[in-house]
Coordinates of C-alpha atoms in Angstrom, one line a residue:
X23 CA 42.4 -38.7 31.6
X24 CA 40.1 -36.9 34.0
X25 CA 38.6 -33.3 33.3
X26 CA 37.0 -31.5 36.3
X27 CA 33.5 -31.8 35.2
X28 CA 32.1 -28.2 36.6
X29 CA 35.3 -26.5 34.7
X30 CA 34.5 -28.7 31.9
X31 CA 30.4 -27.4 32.0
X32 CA 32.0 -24.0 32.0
X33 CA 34.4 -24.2 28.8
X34 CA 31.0 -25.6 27.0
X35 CA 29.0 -23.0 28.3
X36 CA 31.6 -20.6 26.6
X37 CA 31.2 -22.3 23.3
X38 CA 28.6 -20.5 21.4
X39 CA 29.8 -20.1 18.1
X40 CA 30.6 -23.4 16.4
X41 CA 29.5 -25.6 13.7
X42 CA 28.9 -29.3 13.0
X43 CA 28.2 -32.0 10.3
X44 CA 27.1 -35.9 10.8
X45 CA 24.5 -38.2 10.1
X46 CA 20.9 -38.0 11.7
X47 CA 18.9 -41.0 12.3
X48 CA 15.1 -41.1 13.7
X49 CA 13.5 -43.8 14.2
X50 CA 9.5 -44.3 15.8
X51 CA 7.9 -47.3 16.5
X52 CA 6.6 -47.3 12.5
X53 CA 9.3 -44.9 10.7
X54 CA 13.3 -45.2 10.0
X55 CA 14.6 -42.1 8.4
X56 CA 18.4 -40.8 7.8
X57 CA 20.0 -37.5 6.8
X58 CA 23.2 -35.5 6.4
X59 CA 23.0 -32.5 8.2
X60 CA 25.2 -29.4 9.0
X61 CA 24.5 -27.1 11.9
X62 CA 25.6 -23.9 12.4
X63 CA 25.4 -22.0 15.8
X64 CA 26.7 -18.4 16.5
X65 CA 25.3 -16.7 19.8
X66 CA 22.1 -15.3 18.8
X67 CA 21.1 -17.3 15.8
X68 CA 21.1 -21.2 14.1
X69 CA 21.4 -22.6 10.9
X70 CA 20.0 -26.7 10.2
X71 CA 20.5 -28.4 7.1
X72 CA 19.8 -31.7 6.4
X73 CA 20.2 -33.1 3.1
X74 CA 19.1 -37.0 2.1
X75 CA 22.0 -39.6 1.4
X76 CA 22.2 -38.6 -2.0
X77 CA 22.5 -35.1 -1.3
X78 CA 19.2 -33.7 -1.5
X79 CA 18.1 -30.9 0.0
X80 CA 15.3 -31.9 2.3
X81 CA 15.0 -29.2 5.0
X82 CA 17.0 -25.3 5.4
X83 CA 16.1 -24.0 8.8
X84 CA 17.2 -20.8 10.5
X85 CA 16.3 -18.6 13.1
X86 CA 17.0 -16.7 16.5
X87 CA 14.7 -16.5 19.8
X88 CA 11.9 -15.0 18.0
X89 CA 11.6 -16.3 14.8
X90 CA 12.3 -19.4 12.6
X91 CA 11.5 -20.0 9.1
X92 CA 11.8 -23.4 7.3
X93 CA 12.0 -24.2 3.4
X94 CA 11.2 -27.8 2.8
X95 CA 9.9 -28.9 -1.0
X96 CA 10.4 -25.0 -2.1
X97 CA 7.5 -24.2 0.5
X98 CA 8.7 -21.6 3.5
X99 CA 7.0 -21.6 7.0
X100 CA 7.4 -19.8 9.6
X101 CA 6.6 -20.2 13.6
X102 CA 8.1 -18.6 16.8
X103 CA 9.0 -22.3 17.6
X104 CA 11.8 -24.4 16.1
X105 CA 10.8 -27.3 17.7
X106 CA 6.9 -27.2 16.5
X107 CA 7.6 -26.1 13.3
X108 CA 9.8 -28.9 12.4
X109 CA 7.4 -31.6 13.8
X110 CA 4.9 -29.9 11.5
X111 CA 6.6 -30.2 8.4
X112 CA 8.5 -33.2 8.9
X113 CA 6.8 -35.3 11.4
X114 CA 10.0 -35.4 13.3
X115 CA 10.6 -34.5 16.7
X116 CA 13.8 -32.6 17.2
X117 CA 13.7 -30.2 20.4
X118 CA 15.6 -27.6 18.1
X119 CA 16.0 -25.2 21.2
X120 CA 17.7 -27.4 23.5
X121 CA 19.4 -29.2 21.3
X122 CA 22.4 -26.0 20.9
X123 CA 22.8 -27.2 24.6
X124 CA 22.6 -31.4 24.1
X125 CA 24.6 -31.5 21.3
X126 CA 27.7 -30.4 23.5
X127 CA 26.7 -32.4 26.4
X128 CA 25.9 -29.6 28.6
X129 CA 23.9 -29.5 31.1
X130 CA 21.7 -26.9 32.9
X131 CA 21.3 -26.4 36.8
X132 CA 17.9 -28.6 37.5
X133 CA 18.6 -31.9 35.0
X134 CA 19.7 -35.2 36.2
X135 CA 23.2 -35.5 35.4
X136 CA 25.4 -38.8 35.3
X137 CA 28.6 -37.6 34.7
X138 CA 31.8 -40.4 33.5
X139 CA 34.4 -41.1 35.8
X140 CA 36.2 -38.9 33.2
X141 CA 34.6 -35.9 34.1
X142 CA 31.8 -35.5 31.0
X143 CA 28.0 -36.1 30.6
X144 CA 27.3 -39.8 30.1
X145 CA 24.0 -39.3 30.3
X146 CA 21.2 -36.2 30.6
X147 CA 17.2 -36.4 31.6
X148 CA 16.7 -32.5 31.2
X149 CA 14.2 -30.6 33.6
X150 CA 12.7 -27.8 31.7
X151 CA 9.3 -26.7 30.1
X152 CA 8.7 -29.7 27.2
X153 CA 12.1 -31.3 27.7
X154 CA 11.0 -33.4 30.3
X155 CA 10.0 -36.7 28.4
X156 CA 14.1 -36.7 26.8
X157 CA 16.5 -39.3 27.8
X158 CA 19.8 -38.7 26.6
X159 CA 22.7 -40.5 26.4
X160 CA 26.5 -39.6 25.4
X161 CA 29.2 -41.4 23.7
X162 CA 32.3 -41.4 21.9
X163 CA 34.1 -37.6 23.2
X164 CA 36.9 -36.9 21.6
X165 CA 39.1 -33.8 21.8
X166 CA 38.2 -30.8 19.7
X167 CA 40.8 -27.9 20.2
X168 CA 40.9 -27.7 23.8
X169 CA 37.5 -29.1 24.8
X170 CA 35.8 -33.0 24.7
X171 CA 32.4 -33.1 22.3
X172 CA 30.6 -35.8 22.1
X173 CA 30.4 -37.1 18.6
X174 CA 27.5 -39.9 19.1
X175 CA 24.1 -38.4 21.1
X176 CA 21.2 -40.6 20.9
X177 CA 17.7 -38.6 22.5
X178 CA 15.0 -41.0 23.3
X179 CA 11.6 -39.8 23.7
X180 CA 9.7 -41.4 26.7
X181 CA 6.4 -40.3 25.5
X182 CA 5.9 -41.6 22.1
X183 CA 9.4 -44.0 22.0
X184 CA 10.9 -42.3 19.2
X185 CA 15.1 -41.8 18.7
X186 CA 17.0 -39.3 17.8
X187 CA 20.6 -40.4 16.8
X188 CA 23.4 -37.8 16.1
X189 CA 26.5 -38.8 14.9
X190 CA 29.0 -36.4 15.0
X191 CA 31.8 -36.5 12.1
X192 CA 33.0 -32.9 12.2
X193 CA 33.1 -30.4 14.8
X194 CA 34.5 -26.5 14.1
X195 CA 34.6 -24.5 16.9
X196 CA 34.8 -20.3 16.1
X197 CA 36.2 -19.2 19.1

């Protein structure tokens, strides 16, 4: 199986309204932490829950380009950033923004790209404003409708050596 890897960037550039659920891990030099988590994307806004093992509700996000609120411990904040705002209450580093983009293994015009003899992303080092210190790295696509998703994404920060691991275990895509 071989998919034409431009055409392939093109069909996941069309995918804007889908949803996901899997397991979260981050781990940092002196921190291990895991969460359920169910993410919902439509074209101008996002939806991040993550719940703890035993089903408790540790952080509701949602927002769109200009705003993003947060309720965490029955406390809301709010910040123009997703990104900052979740490294502020949770002391994890998630690039929120991007991640819409990551998650599907699709890539924009100035990132180093190693694409699989298959035809997808095996492995990303983005190039835009404070993505640059992401590594990340692709595994396990499987066929979802019509298009290949990754269902295991592991981001590894270069500056402070921290992981991000997304396992996928559901995608729904709302074409």
């Amino acid at each position: 199986m071989n998919l034409n890897s431009s055409s392939h960037q093109a069909s996941l550039q069309g995918l804007d309204h889908w949803s996901i659920r899997g397991k979260l891990g981050f781990k940092s030099p002196d921190k291990k932490q895991s969460a359920n988590f169910r993410w919902l994307q439509s074209p101008r806004q996002f939806q991040l829950n993550m719940t703890s093992i035993i089903g408790t509700s540790l952080v509701n996000m949602k927002g769109d380009e200009n705003l993003v609120s947060l309720v965490a411990d029955d406390e809301t904040y709010q910040d123009t950033d997703a990104s900052r705002l979740i490294w502020r209450v949770t002391g994890w580093q998630i690039p929120v923004e991007n991640l819409r983009f990551w998650i599907k293994g699709q890539h924009q015009r100035a990132d180093l790209v190693q694409i699989s003899e298959q035809g997808w992303v095996n492995q990303l080092q983005p190039n835009c404003d404070n993505c640059e210190n992401w590594l990340i790295n692709y595994d396990n696509y499987k066929k979802v409708g019509q298009t290949w998703l990754p269902h295991k994404v592991v981001l590894h920060n270069k500056i402070n050596n921290s992981q991000l691991i997304i396992r996928v275990n559901t995608w729904n895509l709302h074409e």
